[in-house]
GROMACS .gro file of C-alpha atoms in nm:
model
  348
    1UNK     CA    1  -0.840  -0.775   1.763
    2UNK     CA    2  -0.487  -0.663   1.807
    3UNK     CA    3  -0.219  -0.795   1.906
    4UNK     CA    4   0.105  -0.703   2.134
    5UNK     CA    5   0.412  -0.863   1.913
    6UNK     CA    6   0.721  -0.814   2.066
    7UNK     CA    7   0.907  -0.911   1.714
    8UNK     CA    8   1.244  -0.977   1.910
    9UNK     CA    9   1.111  -1.322   2.048
   10UNK     CA   10   0.918  -1.346   1.801
   11UNK     CA   11   1.185  -1.356   1.574
   12UNK     CA   12   1.339  -1.706   1.644
   13UNK     CA   13   0.984  -1.905   1.596
   14UNK     CA   14   0.897  -1.818   1.227
   15UNK     CA   15   1.122  -2.046   0.957
   16UNK     CA   16   1.160  -1.909   0.673
   17UNK     CA   17   1.242  -2.165   0.434
   18UNK     CA   18   1.534  -2.044   0.093
   19UNK     CA   19   1.278  -2.213  -0.140
   20UNK     CA   20   1.011  -2.003  -0.066
   21UNK     CA   21   1.206  -1.692  -0.101
   22UNK     CA   22   1.133  -1.677  -0.519
   23UNK     CA   23   0.963  -1.410  -0.768
   24UNK     CA   24   0.604  -1.524  -0.710
   25UNK     CA   25   0.397  -1.248  -0.996
   26UNK     CA   26   0.402  -1.023  -1.239
   27UNK     CA   27   0.323  -0.690  -1.169
   28UNK     CA   28   0.117  -0.834  -0.868
   29UNK     CA   29  -0.119  -0.990  -1.123
   30UNK     CA   30  -0.251  -1.370  -1.145
   31UNK     CA   31  -0.367  -1.554  -1.433
   32UNK     CA   32  -0.706  -1.477  -1.468
   33UNK     CA   33  -0.725  -1.173  -1.274
   34UNK     CA   34  -0.981  -0.855  -1.359
   35UNK     CA   35  -1.045  -0.530  -1.289
   36UNK     CA   36  -1.307  -0.348  -1.373
   37UNK     CA   37  -1.273  -0.186  -1.675
   38UNK     CA   38  -1.437   0.177  -1.837
   39UNK     CA   39  -1.498  -0.023  -2.102
   40UNK     CA   40  -1.894  -0.001  -2.267
   41UNK     CA   41  -2.109  -0.343  -2.205
   42UNK     CA   42  -2.278  -0.425  -2.490
   43UNK     CA   43  -2.600  -0.502  -2.373
   44UNK     CA   44  -2.895  -0.672  -2.550
   45UNK     CA   45  -2.709  -0.962  -2.624
   46UNK     CA   46  -2.809  -1.340  -2.455
   47UNK     CA   47  -2.419  -1.455  -2.454
   48UNK     CA   48  -2.141  -1.343  -2.546
   49UNK     CA   49  -2.167  -1.549  -2.878
   50UNK     CA   50  -2.504  -1.297  -2.956
   51UNK     CA   51  -2.226  -1.024  -2.948
   52UNK     CA   52  -1.997  -1.210  -3.095
   53UNK     CA   53  -2.199  -1.290  -3.442
   54UNK     CA   54  -2.332  -0.948  -3.432
   55UNK     CA   55  -2.000  -0.782  -3.476
   56UNK     CA   56  -1.826  -1.091  -3.615
   57UNK     CA   57  -1.562  -1.070  -3.325
   58UNK     CA   58  -1.381  -1.357  -3.426
   59UNK     CA   59  -1.235  -1.242  -3.763
   60UNK     CA   60  -1.195  -0.879  -3.689
   61UNK     CA   61  -1.125  -0.866  -3.325
   62UNK     CA   62  -0.981  -1.176  -3.243
   63UNK     CA   63  -0.685  -1.177  -3.412
   64UNK     CA   64  -0.598  -0.764  -3.326
   65UNK     CA   65  -0.693  -0.888  -2.868
   66UNK     CA   66  -0.408  -1.129  -2.978
   67UNK     CA   67  -0.087  -0.977  -3.114
   68UNK     CA   68  -0.148  -0.632  -2.935
   69UNK     CA   69   0.017  -0.676  -2.599
   70UNK     CA   70  -0.215  -0.394  -2.513
   71UNK     CA   71  -0.451  -0.622  -2.442
   72UNK     CA   72  -0.299  -0.849  -2.246
   73UNK     CA   73  -0.392  -0.874  -1.865
   74UNK     CA   74  -0.152  -1.037  -1.747
   75UNK     CA   75  -0.005  -1.448  -1.710
   76UNK     CA   76   0.027  -1.694  -1.484
   77UNK     CA   77   0.211  -2.071  -1.471
   78UNK     CA   78  -0.008  -2.195  -1.765
   79UNK     CA   79  -0.248  -1.892  -1.913
   80UNK     CA   80  -0.254  -1.520  -2.001
   81UNK     CA   81  -0.544  -1.357  -1.957
   82UNK     CA   82  -0.613  -1.100  -2.237
   83UNK     CA   83  -0.909  -0.747  -2.226
   84UNK     CA   84  -1.163  -0.731  -2.545
   85UNK     CA   85  -1.182  -0.383  -2.592
   86UNK     CA   86  -1.519  -0.261  -2.556
   87UNK     CA   87  -1.641  -0.526  -2.333
   88UNK     CA   88  -1.668  -0.556  -1.994
   89UNK     CA   89  -1.860  -0.865  -1.936
   90UNK     CA   90  -1.610  -1.085  -2.126
   91UNK     CA   91  -1.239  -1.175  -2.087
   92UNK     CA   92  -0.982  -1.421  -2.330
   93UNK     CA   93  -0.764  -1.700  -2.206
   94UNK     CA   94  -0.491  -1.846  -2.416
   95UNK     CA   95  -0.235  -2.118  -2.310
   96UNK     CA   96   0.074  -2.024  -2.306
   97UNK     CA   97   0.230  -2.314  -2.532
   98UNK     CA   98   0.139  -2.198  -2.822
   99UNK     CA   99   0.072  -1.846  -2.805
  100UNK     CA  100   0.336  -1.770  -3.074
  101UNK     CA  101   0.191  -1.959  -3.400
  102UNK     CA  102   0.022  -1.820  -3.670
  103UNK     CA  103  -0.333  -1.948  -3.681
  104UNK     CA  104  -0.614  -1.955  -3.947
  105UNK     CA  105  -0.915  -1.720  -3.821
  106UNK     CA  106  -1.060  -1.761  -4.092
  107UNK     CA  107  -1.103  -2.143  -3.959
  108UNK     CA  108  -1.252  -2.039  -3.620
  109UNK     CA  109  -1.553  -2.204  -3.538
  110UNK     CA  110  -1.682  -2.039  -3.152
  111UNK     CA  111  -1.879  -2.298  -2.933
  112UNK     CA  112  -2.136  -2.212  -2.574
  113UNK     CA  113  -1.994  -2.395  -2.265
  114UNK     CA  114  -2.155  -2.266  -1.985
  115UNK     CA  115  -2.286  -2.388  -1.729
  116UNK     CA  116  -2.635  -2.340  -1.657
  117UNK     CA  117  -2.608  -2.478  -1.326
  118UNK     CA  118  -2.419  -2.205  -1.170
  119UNK     CA  119  -2.592  -1.946  -1.038
  120UNK     CA  120  -2.261  -1.687  -0.954
  121UNK     CA  121  -2.000  -1.538  -1.174
  122UNK     CA  122  -1.679  -1.709  -1.029
  123UNK     CA  123  -1.519  -1.598  -1.383
  124UNK     CA  124  -1.651  -1.977  -1.559
  125UNK     CA  125  -1.591  -2.033  -1.899
  126UNK     CA  126  -1.824  -1.959  -2.159
  127UNK     CA  127  -1.754  -2.052  -2.482
  128UNK     CA  128  -1.441  -2.113  -2.666
  129UNK     CA  129  -1.331  -2.069  -2.983
  130UNK     CA  130  -1.167  -2.349  -3.191
  131UNK     CA  131  -0.899  -2.298  -3.453
  132UNK     CA  132  -0.600  -2.437  -3.661
  133UNK     CA  133  -0.279  -2.310  -3.673
  134UNK     CA  134  -0.081  -2.327  -3.988
  135UNK     CA  135  -0.004  -2.696  -3.940
  136UNK     CA  136  -0.304  -2.799  -3.937
  137UNK     CA  137  -0.312  -2.842  -3.584
  138UNK     CA  138  -0.636  -2.730  -3.348
  139UNK     CA  139  -0.594  -2.449  -3.054
  140UNK     CA  140  -0.902  -2.322  -2.784
  141UNK     CA  141  -0.906  -1.993  -2.674
  142UNK     CA  142  -1.196  -1.948  -2.374
  143UNK     CA  143  -1.412  -1.677  -2.321
  144UNK     CA  144  -1.470  -1.701  -1.972
  145UNK     CA  145  -1.696  -1.456  -1.736
  146UNK     CA  146  -1.472  -1.072  -1.625
  147UNK     CA  147  -1.480  -1.137  -1.246
  148UNK     CA  148  -1.426  -0.800  -0.996
  149UNK     CA  149  -1.110  -0.707  -0.793
  150UNK     CA  150  -0.821  -0.735  -0.664
  151UNK     CA  151  -0.637  -1.055  -0.650
  152UNK     CA  152  -0.457  -1.155  -0.235
  153UNK     CA  153  -0.185  -1.135  -0.209
  154UNK     CA  154   0.135  -1.337  -0.377
  155UNK     CA  155   0.087  -1.671  -0.623
  156UNK     CA  156   0.311  -1.960  -0.591
  157UNK     CA  157   0.611  -1.938  -0.718
  158UNK     CA  158   0.601  -2.186  -0.933
  159UNK     CA  159   0.373  -1.963  -1.163
  160UNK     CA  160   0.685  -1.710  -1.238
  161UNK     CA  161   0.979  -1.968  -1.185
  162UNK     CA  162   1.036  -2.208  -1.537
  163UNK     CA  163   1.025  -2.549  -1.425
  164UNK     CA  164   1.268  -2.716  -1.258
  165UNK     CA  165   1.489  -2.440  -1.228
  166UNK     CA  166   1.573  -2.104  -1.016
  167UNK     CA  167   1.487  -1.896  -1.292
  168UNK     CA  168   1.240  -1.633  -1.298
  169UNK     CA  169   1.026  -1.603  -1.575
  170UNK     CA  170   1.115  -1.286  -1.804
  171UNK     CA  171   1.019  -0.967  -1.553
  172UNK     CA  172   0.887  -1.136  -1.281
  173UNK     CA  173   1.085  -1.015  -0.905
  174UNK     CA  174   1.234  -1.143  -0.646
  175UNK     CA  175   0.992  -1.307  -0.407
  176UNK     CA  176   1.102  -1.095  -0.151
  177UNK     CA  177   1.052  -0.784  -0.375
  178UNK     CA  178   0.957  -0.487  -0.116
  179UNK     CA  179   0.700  -0.443  -0.374
  180UNK     CA  180   0.604  -0.803  -0.301
  181UNK     CA  181   0.573  -0.743   0.034
  182UNK     CA  182   0.418  -0.380  -0.001
  183UNK     CA  183   0.111  -0.584  -0.162
  184UNK     CA  184   0.142  -0.871   0.080
  185UNK     CA  185   0.044  -0.613   0.345
  186UNK     CA  186  -0.243  -0.441   0.177
  187UNK     CA  187  -0.396  -0.714   0.023
  188UNK     CA  188  -0.496  -0.855   0.366
  189UNK     CA  189  -0.555  -0.553   0.511
  190UNK     CA  190  -0.827  -0.521   0.296
  191UNK     CA  191  -0.993  -0.855   0.396
  192UNK     CA  192  -0.939  -0.832   0.724
  193UNK     CA  193  -1.118  -0.498   0.724
  194UNK     CA  194  -1.393  -0.672   0.579
  195UNK     CA  195  -1.731  -0.696   0.748
  196UNK     CA  196  -1.821  -1.043   0.838
  197UNK     CA  197  -2.141  -1.043   0.620
  198UNK     CA  198  -1.899  -1.081   0.378
  199UNK     CA  199  -1.667  -1.393   0.465
  200UNK     CA  200  -2.084  -1.506   0.530
  201UNK     CA  201  -2.163  -1.490   0.169
  202UNK     CA  202  -1.790  -1.614   0.090
  203UNK     CA  203  -1.866  -1.955   0.249
  204UNK     CA  204  -2.287  -1.876   0.094
  205UNK     CA  205  -2.054  -1.893  -0.259
  206UNK     CA  206  -1.815  -2.202  -0.212
  207UNK     CA  207  -2.137  -2.382  -0.128
  208UNK     CA  208  -2.301  -2.294  -0.440
  209UNK     CA  209  -1.954  -2.359  -0.621
  210UNK     CA  210  -1.975  -2.748  -0.462
  211UNK     CA  211  -2.306  -2.750  -0.570
  212UNK     CA  212  -2.260  -2.703  -0.953
  213UNK     CA  213  -1.977  -2.959  -0.951
  214UNK     CA  214  -1.693  -2.659  -0.920
  215UNK     CA  215  -1.402  -2.657  -0.649
  216UNK     CA  216  -1.227  -2.451  -0.535
  217UNK     CA  217  -0.856  -2.422  -0.609
  218UNK     CA  218  -0.692  -2.361  -0.310
  219UNK     CA  219  -0.309  -2.306  -0.384
  220UNK     CA  220  -0.330  -1.977  -0.556
  221UNK     CA  221  -0.441  -1.711  -0.343
  222UNK     CA  222  -0.502  -1.494  -0.625
  223UNK     CA  223  -0.811  -1.674  -0.751
  224UNK     CA  224  -0.938  -1.511  -0.460
  225UNK     CA  225  -1.064  -1.133  -0.601
  226UNK     CA  226  -1.069  -0.878  -0.288
  227UNK     CA  227  -1.353  -0.621  -0.430
  228UNK     CA  228  -1.316  -0.335  -0.165
  229UNK     CA  229  -1.594  -0.128  -0.343
  230UNK     CA  230  -1.816  -0.322  -0.255
  231UNK     CA  231  -1.663  -0.586   0.044
  232UNK     CA  232  -1.682  -0.861  -0.147
  233UNK     CA  233  -1.394  -1.188  -0.158
  234UNK     CA  234  -1.492  -1.303  -0.593
  235UNK     CA  235  -1.352  -1.618  -0.666
  236UNK     CA  236  -1.218  -1.682  -0.974
  237UNK     CA  237  -0.970  -2.051  -1.143
  238UNK     CA  238  -1.282  -2.344  -1.076
  239UNK     CA  239  -1.091  -2.629  -1.100
  240UNK     CA  240  -1.428  -2.870  -1.292
  241UNK     CA  241  -1.473  -3.085  -1.047
  242UNK     CA  242  -1.686  -3.287  -0.787
  243UNK     CA  243  -1.597  -3.235  -0.396
  244UNK     CA  244  -1.661  -3.103  -0.128
  245UNK     CA  245  -1.566  -2.715   0.044
  246UNK     CA  246  -1.283  -2.777   0.268
  247UNK     CA  247  -1.316  -2.487   0.499
  248UNK     CA  248  -0.950  -2.585   0.615
  249UNK     CA  249  -0.809  -2.480   0.253
  250UNK     CA  250  -1.010  -2.187   0.160
  251UNK     CA  251  -0.855  -1.988   0.472
  252UNK     CA  252  -0.509  -2.081   0.419
  253UNK     CA  253  -0.562  -1.894   0.047
  254UNK     CA  254  -0.806  -1.677   0.210
  255UNK     CA  255  -0.487  -1.529   0.473
  256UNK     CA  256  -0.240  -1.620   0.214
  257UNK     CA  257   0.006  -1.772   0.510
  258UNK     CA  258   0.200  -1.968   0.201
  259UNK     CA  259   0.419  -1.623   0.166
  260UNK     CA  260   0.397  -1.502   0.599
  261UNK     CA  261   0.676  -1.666   0.688
  262UNK     CA  262   0.895  -1.429   0.342
  263UNK     CA  263   0.709  -1.107   0.491
  264UNK     CA  264   0.822  -1.162   0.847
  265UNK     CA  265   1.217  -1.312   0.723
  266UNK     CA  266   1.462  -1.054   0.871
  267UNK     CA  267   1.730  -1.212   0.660
  268UNK     CA  268   1.627  -1.079   0.319
  269UNK     CA  269   1.806  -0.735   0.216
  270UNK     CA  270   1.408  -0.583   0.225
  271UNK     CA  271   1.342  -0.703   0.600
  272UNK     CA  272   0.998  -0.547   0.758
  273UNK     CA  273   0.949  -0.300   1.059
  274UNK     CA  274   0.828  -0.477   1.323
  275UNK     CA  275   0.497  -0.204   1.333
  276UNK     CA  276   0.413  -0.340   1.013
  277UNK     CA  277   0.526  -0.745   1.087
  278UNK     CA  278   0.263  -0.646   1.422
  279UNK     CA  279   0.000  -0.530   1.228
  280UNK     CA  280  -0.013  -0.859   0.947
  281UNK     CA  281  -0.010  -1.060   1.237
  282UNK     CA  282  -0.300  -0.873   1.326
  283UNK     CA  283  -0.473  -0.849   1.014
  284UNK     CA  284  -0.424  -1.232   0.969
  285UNK     CA  285  -0.500  -1.312   1.278
  286UNK     CA  286  -0.771  -1.062   1.203
  287UNK     CA  287  -0.883  -1.270   0.911
  288UNK     CA  288  -0.887  -1.607   1.121
  289UNK     CA  289  -1.118  -1.495   1.336
  290UNK     CA  290  -1.393  -1.382   1.157
  291UNK     CA  291  -1.380  -1.703   0.906
  292UNK     CA  292  -1.384  -1.888   1.212
  293UNK     CA  293  -1.679  -1.666   1.314
  294UNK     CA  294  -1.839  -1.734   0.966
  295UNK     CA  295  -1.795  -2.086   1.020
  296UNK     CA  296  -1.956  -2.044   1.347
  297UNK     CA  297  -2.296  -1.876   1.149
  298UNK     CA  298  -2.328  -2.085   0.902
  299UNK     CA  299  -2.305  -2.388   1.038
  300UNK     CA  300  -1.984  -2.572   0.852
  301UNK     CA  301  -1.658  -2.690   1.000
  302UNK     CA  302  -1.269  -2.751   0.940
  303UNK     CA  303  -1.182  -3.117   0.848
  304UNK     CA  304  -1.105  -3.336   1.225
  305UNK     CA  305  -0.712  -3.329   1.288
  306UNK     CA  306  -0.663  -3.703   1.139
  307UNK     CA  307  -0.855  -3.570   0.798
  308UNK     CA  308  -0.666  -3.239   0.721
  309UNK     CA  309  -0.480  -3.141   0.445
  310UNK     CA  310  -0.105  -3.018   0.375
  311UNK     CA  311  -0.207  -2.621   0.313
  312UNK     CA  312  -0.409  -2.641   0.616
  313UNK     CA  313  -0.147  -2.789   0.890
  314UNK     CA  314   0.068  -2.524   0.716
  315UNK     CA  315  -0.160  -2.239   0.841
  316UNK     CA  316  -0.212  -2.473   1.168
  317UNK     CA  317   0.128  -2.457   1.280
  318UNK     CA  318   0.194  -2.135   1.219
  319UNK     CA  319   0.311  -1.813   1.445
  320UNK     CA  320  -0.066  -1.598   1.352
  321UNK     CA  321  -0.292  -1.899   1.444
  322UNK     CA  322  -0.124  -2.005   1.721
  323UNK     CA  323  -0.221  -1.600   1.828
  324UNK     CA  324  -0.622  -1.655   1.779
  325UNK     CA  325  -0.571  -2.063   1.973
  326UNK     CA  326  -0.332  -1.841   2.275
  327UNK     CA  327  -0.211  -2.193   2.200
  328UNK     CA  328   0.155  -2.373   2.085
  329UNK     CA  329   0.058  -2.654   2.156
  330UNK     CA  330  -0.122  -2.851   1.867
  331UNK     CA  331  -0.302  -3.052   2.135
  332UNK     CA  332  -0.445  -2.757   2.271
  333UNK     CA  333  -0.534  -2.589   1.939
  334UNK     CA  334  -0.741  -2.852   1.864
  335UNK     CA  335  -0.904  -2.884   2.140
  336UNK     CA  336  -1.013  -2.465   2.068
  337UNK     CA  337  -1.150  -2.552   1.779
  338UNK     CA  338  -1.317  -2.871   1.879
  339UNK     CA  339  -1.496  -2.659   2.174
  340UNK     CA  340  -1.585  -2.351   1.982
  341UNK     CA  341  -1.715  -2.658   1.744
  342UNK     CA  342  -1.607  -2.596   1.397
  343UNK     CA  343  -1.469  -2.918   1.275
  344UNK     CA  344  -1.550  -3.257   1.206
  345UNK     CA  345  -1.629  -3.537   1.432
  346UNK     CA  346  -1.398  -3.865   1.389
  347UNK     CA  347  -1.554  -4.177   1.227
  348UNK     CA  348  -1.303  -4.403   1.231
   0.00000   0.00000   0.00000
């Protein structure tokens, strides 16, 4: 779906929140994002523990991995992720609170934590390593399944700002930095170009995750990884909680609509061109349309107008969603969604 947008008329309708024009990513990487690499995958072992025992991983490799900056994949608000050299199936994730402590690796213990009921890869924890520091305090390092793809869009500001402060974490870019804007635009364009089948598979995976007792964290769009080689929208950083899939929240994350007003702003130092803005709107509308078409094909629904989330309302009131619905009035938009059968019935 292509839109001809008059930017002069468009811009006064976009509310730009100063609190959102902050930095968001570190080198454009998510908390546990891992691309496929040229590392040699281990073969013939049943689990990470098998491989770790055969290679004496905990005692010979773990200290070096955590101390060598070259192994670091990226950092988020609470965790830092690390590559495991010569292992293309798993990564390490350690909590930021105690990364600089001194540890006794001779006391390390490793145990399996894999959820055998989960049939798909969501970057889930498969094992954990328990070690103690110099004060005999315990510390846990997680082993996650490696997932493939580039993180979608720009993560929330909480991941890159010092709590209760306007101060950026070390190495962060300003929220409105042109590098971020270009990454956002490129990211959603890749999603928009994916076929309908990719969106249907995503819905299947969201349902499989729900059945296994996990829930997708929609607040960070980086938890979607875009695997363009295989036309897959992969997921990471799931919450272990029994919770029904909220498809409105999933679409909120898939469009990265949280960053749209910053991208569209003409009031910062890095305004995008009218052509770039029009393309971003086109791509966002395309994502909305394909996801809703996939919902129809899979017979799943948004929550109704009385039970929606704050995040879905942010998407619902956005300019791209108005373009999709061909309506600005909220009642008219709800009526469109109800008419095409993608809203749950309301029962009081």
